[in-house]
CSV table of C-alpha atoms in Angstrom, one decimal:
chain,number,residue,atom,x,y,z
A,3,UNK,CA,-21.9,9.6,45.7
A,4,UNK,CA,-22.7,6.0,44.0
A,5,UNK,CA,-20.4,3.1,45.3
A,6,UNK,CA,-19.1,3.1,41.4
A,7,UNK,CA,-18.1,6.7,41.9
A,8,UNK,CA,-16.2,6.3,45.3
A,9,UNK,CA,-14.0,3.5,44.1
A,10,UNK,CA,-10.6,4.0,44.4
A,11,UNK,CA,-9.0,4.5,40.9
A,12,UNK,CA,-7.2,1.2,41.0
A,13,UNK,CA,-10.7,-0.5,41.2
A,14,UNK,CA,-12.0,1.5,38.4
A,15,UNK,CA,-9.2,0.7,36.3
A,16,UNK,CA,-10.0,-2.7,37.3
A,17,UNK,CA,-13.8,-2.8,36.1
A,18,UNK,CA,-12.7,-1.5,32.8
A,19,UNK,CA,-9.6,-3.7,31.8
A,20,UNK,CA,-9.6,-1.9,28.3
A,21,UNK,CA,-9.0,1.2,30.3
A,22,UNK,CA,-6.6,0.1,32.5
A,23,UNK,CA,-4.6,-1.5,30.5
A,24,UNK,CA,-3.7,1.4,28.2
A,25,UNK,CA,-3.4,3.8,31.4
A,26,UNK,CA,-0.8,1.1,32.6
A,27,UNK,CA,1.0,0.7,29.6
A,28,UNK,CA,1.3,5.0,28.9
A,29,UNK,CA,2.7,5.1,32.6
A,30,UNK,CA,5.0,2.2,31.9
A,31,UNK,CA,6.4,4.0,28.6
A,32,UNK,CA,7.0,7.3,30.4
A,33,UNK,CA,9.2,5.7,32.9
A,34,UNK,CA,11.1,3.5,30.7
A,35,UNK,CA,14.3,4.7,29.8
A,36,UNK,CA,13.9,4.1,25.8
A,37,UNK,CA,14.3,6.4,23.6
A,38,UNK,CA,11.3,8.4,22.5
A,39,UNK,CA,11.1,7.5,18.6
A,40,UNK,CA,11.9,3.9,19.6
A,41,UNK,CA,8.7,4.0,21.8
A,42,UNK,CA,6.4,5.8,19.1
A,43,UNK,CA,7.8,2.6,16.9
A,44,UNK,CA,6.4,0.5,19.3
A,45,UNK,CA,3.0,2.1,20.1
A,46,UNK,CA,2.4,2.2,16.4
A,47,UNK,CA,3.1,-1.6,15.8
A,48,UNK,CA,0.9,-2.5,18.7
A,49,UNK,CA,-1.7,-0.6,17.1
A,50,UNK,CA,-0.7,-2.2,13.4
A,51,UNK,CA,-0.9,-5.3,14.7
A,52,UNK,CA,-4.2,-5.2,17.4
A,53,UNK,CA,-6.3,-3.6,14.6
A,54,UNK,CA,-4.8,-5.3,11.6
A,55,UNK,CA,-4.7,-1.9,10.4
A,56,UNK,CA,-2.0,-0.3,7.3
A,57,UNK,CA,1.2,0.7,8.4
A,58,UNK,CA,1.1,4.3,6.5
A,59,UNK,CA,-2.4,5.1,8.3
A,60,UNK,CA,-1.4,4.7,11.8
A,61,UNK,CA,1.7,6.4,11.2
A,62,UNK,CA,0.0,9.4,10.1
A,63,UNK,CA,-2.3,9.1,12.7
A,64,UNK,CA,0.1,9.0,15.5
A,65,UNK,CA,4.1,9.2,14.4
A,66,UNK,CA,2.9,12.3,12.2
A,67,UNK,CA,0.9,14.3,15.0
A,68,UNK,CA,3.4,13.7,17.6
A,69,UNK,CA,5.8,16.1,19.6
A,70,UNK,CA,8.9,13.7,18.8
A,71,UNK,CA,11.5,16.1,16.9
A,72,UNK,CA,12.1,15.7,12.9
A,73,UNK,CA,14.9,12.6,13.3
A,74,UNK,CA,13.1,11.2,15.9
A,75,UNK,CA,9.6,10.7,14.0
A,76,UNK,CA,12.1,9.6,10.5
A,77,UNK,CA,13.6,7.0,13.0
A,78,UNK,CA,10.4,5.8,14.1
A,79,UNK,CA,8.7,5.9,10.8
A,80,UNK,CA,11.6,3.8,9.7
A,81,UNK,CA,11.1,1.4,12.5
A,82,UNK,CA,7.5,0.9,11.9
A,83,UNK,CA,7.5,0.4,7.7
A,84,UNK,CA,10.5,-2.1,8.5
A,85,UNK,CA,8.8,-4.4,11.2
A,86,UNK,CA,6.2,-4.6,9.1
A,87,UNK,CA,7.5,-5.7,5.8
A,88,UNK,CA,9.7,-8.2,7.7
A,89,UNK,CA,7.8,-9.2,10.5
A,90,UNK,CA,7.9,-12.9,9.5
A,91,UNK,CA,11.7,-13.1,9.0
A,92,UNK,CA,11.9,-11.5,12.2
A,93,UNK,CA,9.8,-13.9,14.1
A,94,UNK,CA,12.2,-16.3,12.7
A,95,UNK,CA,15.0,-15.0,14.0
A,96,UNK,CA,13.0,-14.4,17.6
A,97,UNK,CA,12.1,-18.1,17.8
A,98,UNK,CA,15.4,-19.2,17.3
A,99,UNK,CA,16.7,-17.5,20.4
A,100,UNK,CA,13.5,-18.2,22.6
A,101,UNK,CA,13.4,-21.5,24.6
A,102,UNK,CA,9.3,-21.5,24.7
A,103,UNK,CA,8.2,-19.0,21.8
A,104,UNK,CA,4.6,-19.7,21.5
A,105,UNK,CA,5.0,-18.5,25.4
A,106,UNK,CA,6.0,-15.4,24.5
A,107,UNK,CA,3.0,-12.1,25.0
A,108,UNK,CA,2.3,-10.5,21.4
A,109,UNK,CA,3.1,-7.1,23.4
A,110,UNK,CA,6.8,-8.2,23.9
A,111,UNK,CA,7.1,-9.7,20.6
A,112,UNK,CA,6.7,-6.5,19.6
A,113,UNK,CA,9.1,-4.9,21.4
A,114,UNK,CA,11.6,-7.6,20.4
A,115,UNK,CA,10.6,-7.3,16.9
A,116,UNK,CA,11.9,-3.7,16.9
A,117,UNK,CA,15.4,-4.6,18.2
A,118,UNK,CA,15.7,-7.6,15.7
A,119,UNK,CA,14.9,-5.0,12.6
A,120,UNK,CA,17.8,-2.4,14.2
A,121,UNK,CA,20.2,-5.8,14.8
A,122,UNK,CA,19.8,-7.5,10.9
A,123,UNK,CA,18.5,-4.8,8.6
A,124,UNK,CA,19.6,-1.7,10.0
A,125,UNK,CA,23.4,-3.2,11.3
A,126,UNK,CA,22.9,-0.7,14.5
A,127,UNK,CA,25.5,-1.3,17.0
A,128,UNK,CA,24.6,-4.5,18.9
A,129,UNK,CA,24.9,-3.9,22.5
A,130,UNK,CA,23.2,-0.5,22.3
A,131,UNK,CA,20.5,-2.5,20.4
A,132,UNK,CA,20.2,-5.0,23.7
A,133,UNK,CA,20.2,-2.4,25.6
A,134,UNK,CA,17.4,-0.2,24.5
A,135,UNK,CA,15.8,-3.6,23.6
A,136,UNK,CA,15.4,-4.7,27.3
A,137,UNK,CA,13.6,-1.2,28.2
A,138,UNK,CA,11.1,-1.8,25.3
A,139,UNK,CA,10.2,-5.1,26.7
A,140,UNK,CA,10.1,-3.5,30.5
A,141,UNK,CA,8.0,-0.5,29.0
A,142,UNK,CA,5.2,-3.2,28.4
A,143,UNK,CA,5.9,-5.8,30.5
A,144,UNK,CA,8.2,-5.5,33.6
A,145,UNK,CA,8.2,-8.9,35.0
A,146,UNK,CA,9.6,-9.9,30.9
A,147,UNK,CA,12.3,-8.0,31.1
A,148,UNK,CA,14.7,-10.8,32.1
A,149,UNK,CA,13.6,-12.7,29.2
A,150,UNK,CA,13.8,-10.1,27.1
A,151,UNK,CA,17.3,-9.6,28.2
A,152,UNK,CA,18.6,-13.3,27.7
A,153,UNK,CA,16.4,-13.5,24.5
A,154,UNK,CA,18.6,-10.3,23.2
A,155,UNK,CA,22.2,-11.7,24.2
A,156,UNK,CA,21.1,-14.4,22.2
A,157,UNK,CA,19.8,-12.4,18.9
A,158,UNK,CA,23.0,-10.3,19.1
A,159,UNK,CA,24.9,-13.4,18.5
A,160,UNK,CA,22.7,-14.7,16.0
A,161,UNK,CA,22.7,-11.9,14.3
A,162,UNK,CA,26.3,-12.4,13.1
A,163,UNK,CA,25.5,-15.1,11.0
A,164,UNK,CA,22.1,-13.5,9.2
A,165,UNK,CA,20.3,-14.6,6.9
A,166,UNK,CA,21.6,-18.1,7.9
A,167,UNK,CA,23.2,-19.2,4.2
A,168,UNK,CA,25.0,-17.2,1.3
A,169,UNK,CA,22.2,-14.9,0.0
A,170,UNK,CA,23.7,-15.3,-3.5
A,171,UNK,CA,23.3,-18.6,-4.4
A,172,UNK,CA,20.0,-19.7,-1.6
A,173,UNK,CA,16.8,-18.3,-2.8
A,174,UNK,CA,15.8,-18.8,1.2
A,175,UNK,CA,19.1,-17.2,2.4
A,176,UNK,CA,18.1,-14.3,0.2
A,177,UNK,CA,14.9,-14.3,0.8
A,178,UNK,CA,15.6,-13.4,4.7
A,179,UNK,CA,18.1,-10.9,3.3
A,180,UNK,CA,14.9,-9.0,1.9
A,181,UNK,CA,12.4,-9.8,4.4
A,182,UNK,CA,9.8,-12.2,2.4
A,183,UNK,CA,8.3,-15.3,2.8
A,184,UNK,CA,10.0,-18.1,0.9
A,185,UNK,CA,6.9,-19.4,-0.6
A,186,UNK,CA,6.5,-15.9,-1.8
A,187,UNK,CA,10.0,-15.8,-3.1
A,188,UNK,CA,9.7,-18.8,-4.9
A,189,UNK,CA,6.6,-17.9,-6.4
A,190,UNK,CA,8.1,-14.6,-7.8
A,191,UNK,CA,10.7,-16.6,-9.5
A,192,UNK,CA,8.6,-19.1,-11.4
A,193,UNK,CA,6.5,-16.6,-12.6
A,194,UNK,CA,9.1,-13.7,-13.6
A,195,UNK,CA,12.6,-15.3,-13.5
A,196,UNK,CA,15.0,-15.4,-10.9
A,197,UNK,CA,16.7,-12.2,-11.9
A,198,UNK,CA,14.1,-9.8,-11.9
A,199,UNK,CA,12.3,-11.3,-8.8
A,200,UNK,CA,15.6,-11.0,-6.9
A,201,UNK,CA,15.6,-7.1,-8.6
A,202,UNK,CA,12.0,-6.8,-6.9
A,203,UNK,CA,12.0,-7.8,-3.5
A,204,UNK,CA,15.4,-5.8,-3.2
A,205,UNK,CA,13.5,-2.5,-4.4
A,206,UNK,CA,10.4,-3.2,-2.4
A,207,UNK,CA,12.7,-2.6,0.5
A,208,UNK,CA,13.8,1.1,-0.8
A,209,UNK,CA,11.5,4.1,0.2
A,210,UNK,CA,8.8,4.9,-2.6
A,211,UNK,CA,9.4,7.7,-4.7
A,212,UNK,CA,6.8,10.3,-4.6
A,213,UNK,CA,5.2,11.3,-8.0
A,214,UNK,CA,2.0,13.9,-8.3
A,215,UNK,CA,-0.2,14.8,-10.9
A,216,UNK,CA,-1.2,17.9,-11.5
A,217,UNK,CA,-5.3,18.4,-11.9
A,218,UNK,CA,-6.2,20.7,-15.1
A,219,UNK,CA,-9.8,21.0,-13.8
A,220,UNK,CA,-8.8,22.8,-10.8
A,221,UNK,CA,-5.1,23.9,-11.8
A,222,UNK,CA,-3.5,26.0,-14.4
A,223,UNK,CA,-1.1,24.5,-16.5
A,224,UNK,CA,2.1,25.1,-14.9
A,225,UNK,CA,1.0,25.9,-10.9
A,226,UNK,CA,1.9,22.7,-9.4
A,227,UNK,CA,5.2,22.8,-10.5
A,228,UNK,CA,5.4,26.5,-9.9
A,229,UNK,CA,4.5,26.3,-6.2
A,230,UNK,CA,6.6,22.7,-5.4
A,231,UNK,CA,9.4,24.8,-7.1
A,232,UNK,CA,8.3,27.5,-4.8
A,233,UNK,CA,8.3,25.4,-1.7
A,234,UNK,CA,12.1,24.3,-2.3
A,235,UNK,CA,11.4,21.0,-4.3
A,236,UNK,CA,13.2,19.3,-7.3
A,237,UNK,CA,10.3,19.1,-9.9
A,238,UNK,CA,11.2,16.7,-12.8
A,239,UNK,CA,8.2,15.7,-15.3
A,240,UNK,CA,8.1,12.1,-16.2
A,241,UNK,CA,8.5,10.5,-19.6
A,242,UNK,CA,7.3,6.9,-20.3
A,243,UNK,CA,8.6,4.3,-23.1
A,244,UNK,CA,5.8,5.9,-25.2
A,245,UNK,CA,7.3,9.9,-24.1
A,246,UNK,CA,6.0,12.4,-22.0
A,247,UNK,CA,3.3,11.8,-19.3
A,248,UNK,CA,1.2,15.1,-19.2
A,249,UNK,CA,0.8,16.7,-15.9
A,250,UNK,CA,3.0,13.8,-14.2
A,251,UNK,CA,5.9,15.1,-11.9
A,252,UNK,CA,8.4,13.3,-9.9
A,253,UNK,CA,9.0,15.4,-6.2
A,254,UNK,CA,12.0,15.3,-4.0
A,255,UNK,CA,12.3,15.5,-0.9
A,256,UNK,CA,8.7,14.1,0.2
A,257,UNK,CA,8.9,16.5,3.7
A,258,UNK,CA,7.5,19.2,1.0
A,259,UNK,CA,3.9,17.9,1.4
A,260,UNK,CA,4.2,19.5,4.8
A,261,UNK,CA,4.6,22.9,3.5
A,262,UNK,CA,1.1,24.9,4.1
A,263,UNK,CA,1.5,26.0,0.0
A,264,UNK,CA,1.2,22.0,-1.1
A,265,UNK,CA,-1.2,21.1,1.9
A,266,UNK,CA,-3.4,23.8,-0.4
A,267,UNK,CA,-2.6,22.6,-3.6
A,268,UNK,CA,-4.0,19.2,-2.4
A,269,UNK,CA,-7.1,20.7,-0.1
A,270,UNK,CA,-8.4,22.8,-3.3
A,271,UNK,CA,-8.1,19.6,-5.8
A,272,UNK,CA,-5.4,21.2,-7.7
A,273,UNK,CA,-3.0,18.4,-6.9
A,274,UNK,CA,-3.6,15.0,-6.1
A,275,UNK,CA,-0.5,12.2,-5.3
A,276,UNK,CA,-0.3,9.2,-7.0
A,277,UNK,CA,2.8,6.8,-8.7
A,278,UNK,CA,3.4,7.1,-12.1
A,279,UNK,CA,2.2,3.8,-13.4
A,280,UNK,CA,-0.8,4.5,-11.6
A,281,UNK,CA,-1.4,7.7,-14.0
A,282,UNK,CA,0.1,5.7,-16.9
A,283,UNK,CA,-2.8,3.3,-16.6
A,284,UNK,CA,-5.6,6.5,-16.7
A,285,UNK,CA,-3.6,7.5,-19.7
A,286,UNK,CA,-4.1,4.1,-21.4
A,287,UNK,CA,-7.6,3.7,-20.5
A,288,UNK,CA,-8.9,5.9,-23.6
A,289,UNK,CA,-8.4,5.9,-27.3
A,290,UNK,CA,-7.5,8.3,-29.8
A,291,UNK,CA,-11.2,10.0,-29.2
A,292,UNK,CA,-12.8,11.1,-26.5
A,293,UNK,CA,-15.7,8.5,-25.5
A,294,UNK,CA,-19.0,9.4,-24.7
A,295,UNK,CA,-19.6,7.0,-22.1
A,296,UNK,CA,-17.2,5.4,-19.6
A,297,UNK,CA,-17.7,2.4,-16.8
A,298,UNK,CA,-15.5,2.2,-14.3
A,299,UNK,CA,-15.5,-0.7,-12.0
A,300,UNK,CA,-13.6,-1.3,-8.8
A,301,UNK,CA,-13.0,3.2,-8.1
A,302,UNK,CA,-12.2,3.0,-5.0
A,303,UNK,CA,-11.3,6.4,-3.2
A,304,UNK,CA,-11.4,7.9,-6.7
A,305,UNK,CA,-8.1,8.9,-7.4
A,306,UNK,CA,-8.1,7.0,-11.0
A,307,UNK,CA,-11.5,8.6,-11.3
A,308,UNK,CA,-9.9,11.7,-11.0
A,309,UNK,CA,-7.0,10.8,-13.1
A,310,UNK,CA,-9.3,9.7,-15.8
A,311,UNK,CA,-10.8,13.1,-15.7
A,312,UNK,CA,-8.1,14.9,-16.1
A,313,UNK,CA,-6.9,13.0,-18.9
A,314,UNK,CA,-10.5,13.8,-20.9
A,315,UNK,CA,-10.0,17.6,-19.9
A,316,UNK,CA,-6.2,18.2,-21.2
A,317,UNK,CA,-7.1,15.6,-24.2
A,318,UNK,CA,-10.5,17.3,-25.3
A,319,UNK,CA,-11.1,20.5,-23.2
A,320,UNK,CA,-14.4,18.5,-21.1
A,321,UNK,CA,-15.3,15.6,-18.6
A,322,UNK,CA,-16.3,12.3,-20.5
A,323,UNK,CA,-20.1,13.0,-20.6
A,324,UNK,CA,-21.3,9.9,-19.6
A,325,UNK,CA,-19.0,8.3,-16.4
A,326,UNK,CA,-20.3,6.2,-14.3
A,327,UNK,CA,-18.5,4.8,-11.2
A,328,UNK,CA,-19.3,1.4,-9.5
A,329,UNK,CA,-18.6,0.0,-6.0
A,330,UNK,CA,-20.3,-2.3,-3.7
A,331,UNK,CA,-20.9,-0.2,-1.1
A,332,UNK,CA,-23.1,2.7,-1.1
A,333,UNK,CA,-20.8,4.6,1.8
A,334,UNK,CA,-17.8,4.4,-0.6
A,335,UNK,CA,-19.0,5.8,-3.4
A,336,UNK,CA,-20.2,8.6,-1.0
A,337,UNK,CA,-17.1,9.6,0.0
A,338,UNK,CA,-16.2,8.9,-3.6
A,339,UNK,CA,-18.3,11.3,-5.0
A,340,UNK,CA,-17.4,13.9,-2.5
A,341,UNK,CA,-14.0,13.8,-3.3
A,342,UNK,CA,-14.2,14.1,-6.9
A,343,UNK,CA,-16.2,17.4,-5.7
A,344,UNK,CA,-13.2,18.2,-4.2
A,345,UNK,CA,-11.5,17.7,-7.4
A,346,UNK,CA,-13.8,19.6,-9.5
A,347,UNK,CA,-15.9,16.7,-11.3
A,348,UNK,CA,-19.6,17.1,-10.7
A,349,UNK,CA,-21.3,15.0,-13.4
A,350,UNK,CA,-20.6,11.7,-11.9
A,351,UNK,CA,-23.1,8.8,-11.9
A,352,UNK,CA,-22.2,6.1,-8.4
A,353,UNK,CA,-24.1,2.9,-9.0
A,354,UNK,CA,-23.7,0.2,-5.7
A,355,UNK,CA,-23.5,-3.3,-7.4
A,356,UNK,CA,-21.8,-6.7,-7.3
A,357,UNK,CA,-19.1,-6.3,-10.2
A,358,UNK,CA,-19.6,-9.9,-10.4
A,359,UNK,CA,-23.0,-9.6,-11.1
A,360,UNK,CA,-23.1,-6.1,-12.8
A,361,UNK,CA,-26.7,-6.7,-15.0
A,362,UNK,CA,-28.5,-6.6,-11.5
A,363,UNK,CA,-27.7,-3.2,-11.4
A,364,UNK,CA,-27.0,-1.9,-14.8
A,365,UNK,CA,-29.7,-3.9,-16.9
A,366,UNK,CA,-28.7,-3.9,-20.8
A,367,UNK,CA,-26.8,-0.4,-20.6
A,368,UNK,CA,-23.8,-0.3,-23.2
A,369,UNK,CA,-20.4,2.1,-22.7
A,370,UNK,CA,-18.0,2.6,-25.0
A,371,UNK,CA,-15.2,2.1,-22.8
A,372,UNK,CA,-15.3,-0.4,-19.9
A,373,UNK,CA,-12.2,0.0,-17.1
A,374,UNK,CA,-11.6,-2.5,-14.4
A,375,UNK,CA,-9.4,-1.7,-12.0
A,376,UNK,CA,-9.7,-5.1,-10.4
A,377,UNK,CA,-9.1,-5.8,-6.4
A,378,UNK,CA,-5.5,-7.5,-6.8
A,379,UNK,CA,-2.6,-8.8,-4.1
A,380,UNK,CA,-1.0,-5.3,-5.2
A,381,UNK,CA,2.5,-7.2,-5.2
A,382,UNK,CA,3.5,-4.2,-7.5
A,383,UNK,CA,3.4,-1.6,-4.3
A,384,UNK,CA,5.4,-3.3,-1.8
A,385,UNK,CA,7.1,-0.5,-0.9
A,386,UNK,CA,3.9,1.6,-0.1
A,387,UNK,CA,2.1,-1.0,1.6
A,388,UNK,CA,4.5,-3.7,3.6
A,389,UNK,CA,2.0,-5.1,5.1
A,390,UNK,CA,0.8,-7.1,2.3
A,391,UNK,CA,3.7,-9.5,1.5
A,392,UNK,CA,3.5,-11.2,5.0
A,393,UNK,CA,-0.4,-11.3,4.7
A,394,UNK,CA,-0.8,-12.3,1.3
A,395,UNK,CA,-1.4,-16.6,1.1
A,396,UNK,CA,-1.4,-18.4,-2.1
A,397,UNK,CA,-5.4,-19.4,-1.3
A,398,UNK,CA,-5.9,-15.5,-1.4
A,399,UNK,CA,-4.1,-14.9,-4.5
A,400,UNK,CA,-6.2,-17.7,-6.5
A,401,UNK,CA,-9.3,-16.3,-4.9
A,402,UNK,CA,-8.6,-12.7,-6.3
A,403,UNK,CA,-7.9,-14.7,-9.6
A,404,UNK,CA,-11.5,-16.0,-9.7
A,405,UNK,CA,-13.0,-12.8,-8.8
A,406,UNK,CA,-11.3,-10.7,-11.3
A,407,UNK,CA,-12.5,-13.6,-14.1
A,408,UNK,CA,-15.7,-13.4,-12.7
A,409,UNK,CA,-15.7,-9.6,-13.0
A,410,UNK,CA,-14.6,-9.4,-16.6
A,411,UNK,CA,-16.8,-11.7,-17.8
A,412,UNK,CA,-19.7,-9.7,-16.3
A,413,UNK,CA,-18.5,-6.4,-17.6
A,414,UNK,CA,-18.5,-7.9,-21.2
A,415,UNK,CA,-21.8,-7.7,-21.5
A,416,UNK,CA,-21.8,-3.8,-20.9
A,417,UNK,CA,-19.5,-3.0,-23.3
A,418,UNK,CA,-20.9,-1.3,-26.5
A,419,UNK,CA,-20.3,-3.1,-30.4
A,420,UNK,CA,-16.4,-1.7,-31.5
A,421,UNK,CA,-15.8,-0.9,-27.6
A,422,UNK,CA,-13.3,-1.7,-25.4
A,423,UNK,CA,-12.8,-3.4,-22.2
A,424,UNK,CA,-9.6,-2.1,-20.4
A,425,UNK,CA,-8.4,-4.7,-17.6
A,426,UNK,CA,-5.8,-3.1,-15.1
A,427,UNK,CA,-4.2,-4.5,-11.9
A,428,UNK,CA,-1.3,-3.4,-9.8
A,429,UNK,CA,0.6,-6.6,-9.2
A,430,UNK,CA,2.9,-9.1,-10.8
A,431,UNK,CA,1.6,-12.8,-10.2
A,432,UNK,CA,1.2,-14.3,-13.5
A,433,UNK,CA,-2.3,-16.2,-12.5
A,434,UNK,CA,-3.6,-12.5,-11.6
A,435,UNK,CA,-2.2,-10.9,-15.3
A,436,UNK,CA,-1.6,-13.0,-18.0
A,437,UNK,CA,-3.8,-16.1,-16.1
A,438,UNK,CA,-6.7,-14.2,-16.2
A,439,UNK,CA,-6.4,-12.7,-19.3
A,440,UNK,CA,-6.2,-16.2,-20.9
A,441,UNK,CA,-9.2,-17.6,-19.1
A,442,UNK,CA,-11.4,-14.6,-20.1
A,443,UNK,CA,-10.7,-14.8,-23.9
A,444,UNK,CA,-10.9,-19.0,-23.6
A,445,UNK,CA,-14.9,-17.9,-21.9
A,446,UNK,CA,-17.9,-18.0,-23.4
A,447,UNK,CA,-17.8,-14.1,-22.8
A,448,UNK,CA,-15.1,-13.4,-24.4
A,449,UNK,CA,-15.7,-14.9,-27.5
A,450,UNK,CA,-16.9,-11.5,-29.1
A,451,UNK,CA,-13.4,-9.8,-28.0
A,452,UNK,CA,-9.6,-9.6,-28.6
A,453,UNK,CA,-6.7,-8.5,-27.4
A,454,UNK,CA,-5.9,-5.2,-29.0
A,455,UNK,CA,-2.5,-2.8,-28.4
A,456,UNK,CA,-2.2,-0.5,-25.5
A,457,UNK,CA,0.6,1.8,-25.1
A,458,UNK,CA,1.7,0.6,-28.7
A,459,UNK,CA,2.3,-3.0,-26.6
A,460,UNK,CA,0.3,-6.1,-26.0
A,461,UNK,CA,0.5,-5.2,-22.0
A,462,UNK,CA,1.5,-2.6,-19.6
A,463,UNK,CA,3.7,-4.3,-17.5
A,464,UNK,CA,6.3,-2.3,-16.0
A,465,UNK,CA,8.9,-4.1,-13.7
A,466,UNK,CA,9.8,-2.9,-10.4
A,467,UNK,CA,13.2,-1.5,-10.3
A,468,UNK,CA,15.7,0.3,-8.2
A,469,UNK,CA,14.0,3.9,-8.2
A,470,UNK,CA,11.2,3.1,-10.7
A,471,UNK,CA,7.9,3.7,-10.3
A,472,UNK,CA,5.2,0.7,-9.5
A,473,UNK,CA,4.7,-2.6,-11.1
A,474,UNK,CA,1.3,-2.3,-12.6
A,475,UNK,CA,-0.6,-4.5,-15.9
A,476,UNK,CA,-2.9,-3.5,-18.4
A,477,UNK,CA,-4.7,-5.0,-21.1
A,478,UNK,CA,-6.7,-3.8,-23.5
A,479,UNK,CA,-9.9,-6.0,-25.0
A,480,UNK,CA,-11.7,-4.8,-28.3
A,481,UNK,CA,-15.4,-6.0,-29.0
A,482,UNK,CA,-16.4,-7.2,-32.3
A,483,UNK,CA,-18.3,-4.4,-34.1
């Protein structure tokens, strides 16, 4: 037996601090008097912070796979999404109640954020929250329990004055009430007007509706709605300002996705989850006739790829003859093609390329339709991605707008004479939407293009309101013949 093997367990853990820390944390949590839901939320919040991960993905990997009761899973999920969406506001409240905010360790702050969220956003009974909050702190740092107790009692008093102003008149107070950074609230007001900005901020804190798409490449018409109804879900066809949206359904409740029959629809490529605005954009990419060629830039996981081919199949009975997808990472394209095959698409051509320098990979190839699903700040999807509002910065938005413009300028060279170039985002900032459109038309590459109607309007730009689909943006440029 080696000296390493003969060490006591405590010394082995010390030799591997990462393992030891995790072991000690798990043991403290097992002994904690905090509720199982709060402990699960605490662990998930730690992973989101440490890994800079998406909250929804962490929830799926931890809470959704846990042995918690249905009620505890729902409460833990609510806490994680809520804390992720409002952590900057929560930190402001916490810092008001600490003598030395910078001295508080990150795992203790994780615990305090959960209690702060319960106090000011869920309006839970204050002293019960404080008692549970002390237990959460003790679960991660027993020696900090006293500090946690003092901070929590102070937070209970401060919460009675939250949001520290008249939210109906004071934008700073309203931003706190909705869990938004003040700079972002001000930027939204400048871009959208105060009333629309307030509606967006309020709606961003609601649970996102569930929309699904039936894939005609794999499913019989009506099969998805039939199976959802059999699973006791309410299924409503979706209509837009232009009429019905074929194959798009709003589904309640969302927990129907856990039903085995519904999982089978997804696994066999018959149904996919996609917001109604995203499905609308896919329907607006094509004009009246099927294009012979389509270049799709920014394909990501392939959701729009599937939706586009579903539209082609539904309208014209076949896939687009030449469909090229572009992404800057080859491994992503491999994953995309695998997913596309699951959904019945077998004729894709995948090209790894820098979307701002497309000619290096595509040469002088031209396409009847070029579609750019541009990387953006994602502010129209805050209900689904709560971490965005506190991670995005004004500089980040400026960088994105510059990249979007370069993508358009690069793509312009690959649009056939008389063809169309469709540009789409899932954000609401003027800089990334109207600003990019204007700068492209003023550029040398944009001189051969003019704005054309899309869906009967100059642009597609639904607002985010209570109970609505996400806010997206899309325009169509037509190239001179």
